[in-house]
XYZ file of C-alpha atoms in Angstrom:
188
model
C 3.897 29.248 -27.270
C 5.438 28.795 -23.836
C 5.261 25.322 -22.307
C 4.819 24.838 -18.569
C 5.967 21.656 -16.807
C 3.150 20.956 -14.344
C 2.168 18.530 -11.623
C -0.520 18.263 -8.951
C 0.599 17.582 -5.388
C -0.222 17.609 -1.718
C 2.237 19.045 0.748
C 3.065 17.847 4.234
C 0.968 20.196 6.362
C 2.005 18.872 9.781
C 5.348 20.470 10.729
C 6.422 17.566 12.972
C 5.795 14.999 10.216
C 7.613 17.226 7.713
C 10.622 17.492 10.055
C 10.620 13.697 10.566
C 10.727 13.253 6.780
C 13.725 15.603 6.552
C 15.387 13.736 9.432
C 15.131 10.343 7.721
C 16.255 11.821 4.387
C 19.323 13.268 6.096
C 20.350 9.836 7.460
C 21.383 9.019 3.874
C 23.735 12.009 3.783
C 26.178 10.219 6.091
C 26.939 7.181 3.912
C 29.000 8.778 1.117
C 26.693 7.581 -1.646
C 26.146 9.482 -4.885
C 22.649 10.807 -4.153
C 20.695 13.868 -5.306
C 18.522 14.878 -2.360
C 15.135 16.547 -2.679
C 15.437 20.081 -1.284
C 13.529 20.850 1.936
C 11.115 23.214 0.184
C 10.397 20.653 -2.566
C 9.178 17.824 -0.302
C 5.691 16.804 -1.508
C 3.539 13.892 -2.627
C 2.735 13.946 -6.344
C -0.908 13.214 -7.043
C -0.507 13.528 -10.813
C 2.408 14.483 -13.046
C 1.007 16.368 -16.042
C 4.168 17.211 -17.958
C 4.739 20.029 -20.419
C 1.590 21.769 -21.606
C 0.885 25.146 -23.218
C 0.404 27.966 -20.717
C -3.018 28.570 -22.303
C -4.227 25.215 -20.914
C -3.664 26.221 -17.268
C -7.158 27.733 -16.693
C -8.720 24.491 -17.957
C -6.471 22.391 -15.703
C -7.546 24.576 -12.764
C -11.157 23.864 -13.767
C -10.397 20.133 -13.858
C -9.183 20.400 -10.248
C -12.355 22.095 -8.936
C -14.288 18.873 -8.158
C -11.574 18.075 -5.583
C -13.200 20.731 -3.371
C -16.034 18.217 -2.770
C -13.652 15.707 -1.181
C -13.404 15.690 2.611
C -10.065 16.537 4.231
C -8.394 13.372 5.489
C -5.456 11.998 7.452
C -2.449 10.442 5.773
C 0.092 8.321 7.663
C 3.614 8.735 6.296
C 5.505 5.541 7.013
C 8.019 3.051 5.645
C 11.090 3.578 3.478
C 11.363 1.957 0.087
C 12.918 2.390 -3.334
C 12.050 2.174 -7.020
C 12.552 -0.133 -8.821
C 13.532 -2.225 -5.774
C 15.243 -1.961 -2.392
C 18.310 -3.838 -3.668
C 18.573 -1.833 -6.923
C 17.448 1.604 -5.755
C 17.129 4.491 -8.224
C 14.633 6.549 -6.200
C 14.468 6.495 -2.385
C 11.062 7.306 -0.903
C 8.914 7.220 2.199
C 5.481 5.726 1.730
C 1.918 6.224 2.879
C 0.202 3.447 4.857
C -3.078 5.167 5.752
C -5.059 7.526 3.550
C -4.012 5.798 0.319
C -7.607 5.198 -0.801
C -8.434 8.865 -0.168
C -5.361 9.897 -2.188
C -6.506 7.584 -5.007
C -9.985 9.085 -4.869
C -8.508 12.601 -5.018
C -6.361 11.621 -7.989
C -9.245 9.892 -9.813
C -11.508 12.918 -9.302
C -8.933 15.203 -10.921
C -8.072 12.619 -13.591
C -11.612 12.774 -15.032
C -11.203 16.471 -15.868
C -7.661 16.031 -17.180
C -8.767 13.298 -19.592
C -11.468 15.607 -20.950
C -8.656 18.027 -21.820
C -6.854 15.300 -23.734
C -4.136 14.859 -21.103
C -3.153 11.206 -21.253
C -3.253 9.097 -18.104
C 0.076 8.090 -16.593
C 1.269 4.613 -17.562
C 2.309 3.383 -14.154
C -0.156 2.662 -11.386
C -0.472 5.358 -8.700
C 1.793 4.484 -5.773
C 1.597 7.258 -3.130
C 5.081 8.187 -1.930
C 7.288 11.141 -1.061
C 10.613 11.136 -2.906
C 13.626 11.732 -0.643
C 16.546 11.254 -3.047
C 17.618 9.945 -6.441
C 20.554 7.556 -6.808
C 23.106 8.955 -9.274
C 25.580 6.025 -9.336
C 26.290 2.650 -7.758
C 28.716 4.045 -5.177
C 27.891 2.535 -1.748
C 24.668 1.065 -3.115
C 24.912 -1.690 -0.482
C 24.815 0.956 2.271
C 21.764 2.573 0.658
C 19.938 -0.784 0.537
C 20.934 -1.550 4.125
C 19.496 1.775 5.357
C 16.278 1.277 3.402
C 15.831 -2.125 5.061
C 16.799 -0.753 8.469
C 14.126 1.963 8.233
C 11.498 -0.127 6.407
C 9.004 0.608 9.213
C 10.040 4.187 10.019
C 7.007 6.267 11.013
C 7.147 9.988 10.197
C 3.622 10.472 11.558
C 0.106 11.448 10.553
C -0.610 14.637 8.638
C -3.918 16.132 7.569
C -4.512 16.698 3.858
C -6.666 19.828 3.486
C -5.626 21.070 0.033
C -4.192 20.059 -3.296
C -1.940 22.276 -5.430
C -1.142 22.769 -9.085
C 2.594 23.415 -9.309
C 4.998 24.446 -12.018
C 8.424 22.810 -12.141
C 11.283 24.792 -13.660
C 14.279 22.524 -14.211
C 17.625 24.116 -13.316
C 21.175 22.727 -12.977
C 21.081 23.276 -9.192
C 17.740 21.459 -8.912
C 14.111 22.146 -9.765
C 12.241 25.248 -8.687
C 8.586 24.596 -7.817
C 6.085 27.432 -8.095
C 2.523 27.200 -6.760
C 0.022 28.118 -9.480
C -3.294 27.207 -7.873
C -4.678 25.648 -4.697
C -7.952 23.809 -4.121
C -9.134 23.464 -0.533
C -10.788 20.173 0.388
C -14.014 20.116 2.441
């Protein structure tokens, strides 16, 4: 039985906003910190990480996503750098969402209902909409990372329309993950 590592995501549909996200990510490349950057083609906002499930469950997951087609398309403002667990002890560097968060939550909750029916457990941590830019691999130049996060706390990448949600497969590789689109649901 082959297991598929799956997640549900929205992509950045506005090219200018997408380029602004890449631009701010690349600022961190100049500080000689030990960071693993998210590849250009992998930039996304995770709505729900599913994890490893049998391939046979995919049609049912696609079914669980169908109600999302009743949700209206909406705008999402991508703004503000931050880090998990904190700006001073960063492990994950991200850019946040300041408008459209309730719509993203609604989208997630709609899909979550169907996933729970399939026995897929809810995630433990509360949903915090963000786009991961990089992961911190060591403490080298951590002070410079924190300084940049604070400096760009209010950075605005722009407003992008969310018109679809995707089921994606993640194949982990030494050179970084490969994401493959499995299914797409268009919003109203």
